[in-house]
Amino acid sequence: MPHRAPGAPGQRAGNYLTGKPIKYYRPGGSAQVRHLIENGFQAFNAGRLSEACHIFADKMLAPENDTTIGLTIAGALTPAGLGGCVIEMIDRGLIDFIISTGANLYHDLHYALNFTLHRGSPFLDDVELYEQGIIRIYDVLFPATVLLETDAYIRDFLVRSGLSGPISTSELHFRLGEDLLDRYPGCEEYSVVARAALAGVPIYTSSPGDSSIGMNIAYHELMNGGTLMIDPNRDVNEVCAIILAGKQNGCVILGGGSPKNFYLQGQPTLWEVYGIPKGGNDYFIQITTDQVVWGGLSGATPAEAVSWGKVNPGVLPDTVVAYCDSTIAFPLFCEYAIGSEHGRRPRKELLHKREQLVADLVRQAKETRDAKQKPPVANEPAEIDRHR
Ligand SMILES: NC(=O)c1ccc[n+]([C@@H]2O[C@H](COP(=O)([O-])OP(=O)(O)OC[C@H]3O[C@@H](n4cnc5c(N)ncnc54)[C@H](O)[C@@H]3O)[C@@H](O)[C@H]2O)c1
């Protein structure tokens, strides 16, 4: 057991790990929750959440709009058991790609590997927890051995997979998901990473070094001489290509953080960098505790995003921010969507179309560049119209 002064993990768990196991909750489209959202959620942030449900279920999921939907995840959602909501949405084709913090994907692996996280209390003695080798995420408790064994699995996977050279995070997570499916059959029922690999949903991480997955990739390079590199350029271009190919585009943003921007920068990359007049998002839903007044991206509103070309002007009625804890609001949102008329869509399986989509991006970018290099024609607009 690696040294972890002063407590050795898992030696004396006391009574801390007697709380109920945290299980991935799978929403089933509850008629009562839909009734509550329709009739009880009328004003303030309940009203905003109700609006978010309507925008998603009535517009984003409507077959005629054929919206490409990105889900971004920040905050400790998989430790709180919200992975089941994501799995259900993936399975039903209600989200087409995911951008998540590495932490949410790392903690998802505990469920895939059959480790137990427990319900606990936020009011515990952390020095005692440390001495007893127990990790606390607010009121979620688990032995430190869960971290060590999950890390060991990641390192073994990296060796076993033979992955080398630069790859996108979507490829890394796909290969990780395939490995989980292979070694832990049935784990797609309680792992987002495994389910996404099975359903062809690409998962990106905006800051790959900033999680225990990234930490173990760094180990692999230093200690095993591994040549695997996460190439963020590939991620930027793949996300851009996915957005470019969308007939309409919309997002569900949980929390904020770097996954939010990594999604929203897709449109500016297209118009500002590649010169492709794609336009911004058609729909924007955010569930967050962040405020706009601090000036940070996490709290920035859809209105502010219009000025960046991230959201189409004129679609503000189809944008909403619900200031709620997403551990409460997201399961309700999913119940509503799943129970709606369009609660199942054909999956886009973008994971397997990435190469073609990036090739289309390259083609369009080259056409735009070549057109710019031509001598100007009389009456040609001086500036590219970046909005549809
Ligand atoms: N062991 C690990 O791998 C590990 C563990 C924790 C964090 N991290 C890393 O640290 C970075 C930060 O991650 P983070 O998840 O703490 O994100 P974060 O703190 O950056 O969260 C982003 C924003 O989301 C909002 N938010 C968070 N929880 C929310 C909730 N329940 N409801 C509504 N809004 C909420 C917050 O206002 C916050 O500003 C990531 O890169 C992550 O991968 C890694």
Short mmCIF file of N, CA and C and ligand atoms in Angstrom, two decimals, residues 74-77 101-104 106-107 207 210-213 215 254-258 287-290 298 324-327, ligand 1:
data_model
loop_
_atom_site.label_atom_id
_atom_site.label_comp_id
_atom_site.label_asym_id
_atom_site.label_seq_id
_atom_site.Cartn_x
_atom_site.Cartn_y
_atom_site.Cartn_z
N ALA A 74 -19.92 20.08 -15.11
CA ALA A 74 -18.93 20.47 -14.09
C ALA A 74 -19.60 20.39 -12.73
N GLY A 75 -18.79 20.40 -11.69
CA GLY A 75 -19.34 20.14 -10.36
C GLY A 75 -19.30 18.64 -10.14
N ALA A 76 -19.40 18.23 -8.88
CA ALA A 76 -19.20 16.81 -8.55
C ALA A 76 -20.49 16.02 -8.76
N LEU A 77 -20.84 15.76 -10.00
CA LEU A 77 -22.14 15.16 -10.29
C LEU A 77 -22.14 13.63 -10.27
N THR A 101 -15.75 17.64 -16.96
CA THR A 101 -14.49 17.69 -16.22
C THR A 101 -13.97 16.26 -16.14
N GLY A 102 -12.66 16.13 -16.05
CA GLY A 102 -12.06 14.80 -15.90
C GLY A 102 -12.53 14.15 -14.61
N ALA A 103 -12.77 14.96 -13.59
CA ALA A 103 -13.16 14.41 -12.28
C ALA A 103 -14.44 13.60 -12.39
N ASN A 104 -15.43 14.11 -13.12
CA ASN A 104 -16.69 13.38 -13.25
C ASN A 104 -16.50 12.04 -13.96
N TYR A 106 -13.56 10.36 -14.04
CA TYR A 106 -12.75 9.54 -13.12
C TYR A 106 -13.65 8.90 -12.06
N HIS A 107 -14.51 9.70 -11.44
CA HIS A 107 -15.36 9.14 -10.38
C HIS A 107 -16.41 8.18 -10.95
N SER A 207 -10.00 20.04 -19.76
CA SER A 207 -8.66 20.20 -19.15
C SER A 207 -8.14 18.83 -18.74
N ASP A 210 -6.11 17.91 -15.60
CA ASP A 210 -6.66 18.34 -14.31
C ASP A 210 -7.63 17.31 -13.73
N SER A 211 -7.15 16.07 -13.61
CA SER A 211 -7.98 15.03 -12.97
C SER A 211 -7.08 13.82 -12.73
N SER A 212 -7.61 12.84 -12.00
CA SER A 212 -6.80 11.64 -11.72
C SER A 212 -6.57 10.83 -12.99
N ILE A 213 -7.42 10.99 -14.01
CA ILE A 213 -7.13 10.31 -15.29
C ILE A 213 -5.87 10.93 -15.88
N MET A 215 -3.57 12.57 -14.29
CA MET A 215 -2.43 12.29 -13.40
C MET A 215 -1.81 10.93 -13.75
N LEU A 254 -24.38 22.09 -17.30
CA LEU A 254 -24.54 21.83 -15.86
C LEU A 254 -23.34 22.44 -15.15
N GLY A 255 -23.61 23.34 -14.21
CA GLY A 255 -22.52 24.04 -13.53
C GLY A 255 -21.99 25.14 -14.43
N GLY A 256 -20.77 25.03 -14.81
CA GLY A 256 -20.14 26.03 -15.69
C GLY A 256 -18.74 25.53 -15.95
N GLY A 257 -17.75 26.28 -15.46
CA GLY A 257 -16.36 25.83 -15.55
C GLY A 257 -15.87 25.71 -16.98
N SER A 258 -14.73 25.04 -17.14
CA SER A 258 -14.13 24.98 -18.48
C SER A 258 -14.95 24.16 -19.47
N ILE A 287 -27.90 25.26 -16.01
CA ILE A 287 -28.32 25.08 -14.61
C ILE A 287 -27.06 25.31 -13.78
N THR A 288 -27.06 26.37 -13.01
CA THR A 288 -25.82 26.73 -12.31
C THR A 288 -26.10 27.46 -11.01
N THR A 289 -25.07 27.49 -10.16
CA THR A 289 -25.14 28.32 -8.95
C THR A 289 -24.31 29.58 -9.15
N ASP A 290 -23.68 29.74 -10.33
CA ASP A 290 -22.79 30.87 -10.58
C ASP A 290 -23.55 32.14 -10.93
N SER A 298 -18.32 31.17 -16.07
CA SER A 298 -19.31 30.24 -15.51
C SER A 298 -20.67 30.90 -15.32
N CYS A 324 -29.97 26.99 -9.89
CA CYS A 324 -30.33 25.87 -9.02
C CYS A 324 -29.11 24.98 -8.81
N ASP A 325 -29.16 24.19 -7.77
CA ASP A 325 -28.19 23.11 -7.60
C ASP A 325 -28.53 22.03 -8.63
N SER A 326 -27.58 21.70 -9.49
CA SER A 326 -27.91 20.76 -10.56
C SER A 326 -28.17 19.35 -10.04
N THR A 327 -27.73 19.03 -8.80
CA THR A 327 -28.04 17.70 -8.26
C THR A 327 -29.55 17.58 -7.98
N1 LIG B 1 -9.77 13.45 -8.47
C1 LIG B 1 -10.07 14.17 -9.53
O1 LIG B 1 -9.92 13.71 -10.65
C2 LIG B 1 -10.64 15.56 -9.36
C3 LIG B 1 -11.47 15.84 -8.30
C4 LIG B 1 -12.08 17.09 -8.21
C5 LIG B 1 -11.83 18.03 -9.19
N2 LIG B 1 -10.98 17.76 -10.22
C6 LIG B 1 -10.77 18.74 -11.32
O2 LIG B 1 -10.92 20.06 -10.84
C7 LIG B 1 -11.51 20.90 -11.86
C8 LIG B 1 -12.75 21.60 -11.29
O3 LIG B 1 -13.83 20.70 -11.24
P1 LIG B 1 -15.18 20.97 -10.48
O4 LIG B 1 -16.09 19.85 -10.82
O5 LIG B 1 -14.89 21.21 -9.05
O6 LIG B 1 -15.75 22.24 -11.22
P2 LIG B 1 -15.78 23.78 -10.83
O7 LIG B 1 -15.63 23.99 -9.37
O8 LIG B 1 -14.88 24.47 -11.77
O9 LIG B 1 -17.31 24.04 -11.22
C9 LIG B 1 -17.68 24.92 -12.22
C10 LIG B 1 -18.85 25.74 -11.79
O10 LIG B 1 -20.01 24.92 -11.72
C11 LIG B 1 -20.84 25.36 -10.67
N3 LIG B 1 -21.34 24.22 -9.91
C12 LIG B 1 -20.62 23.28 -9.25
N4 LIG B 1 -21.44 22.41 -8.64
C13 LIG B 1 -22.71 22.78 -8.93
C14 LIG B 1 -23.99 22.27 -8.58
N5 LIG B 1 -24.15 21.21 -7.79
N6 LIG B 1 -25.06 22.92 -9.08
C15 LIG B 1 -24.95 23.99 -9.87
N7 LIG B 1 -23.76 24.53 -10.21
C16 LIG B 1 -22.66 23.95 -9.74
C17 LIG B 1 -19.99 26.20 -9.73
O11 LIG B 1 -20.65 27.43 -9.52
C18 LIG B 1 -18.66 26.35 -10.42
O12 LIG B 1 -18.25 27.67 -10.55
C19 LIG B 1 -11.84 20.00 -13.04
O13 LIG B 1 -10.87 20.14 -14.03
C20 LIG B 1 -11.82 18.62 -12.42
O14 LIG B 1 -11.52 17.61 -13.38
C21 LIG B 1 -10.39 16.53 -10.31
#
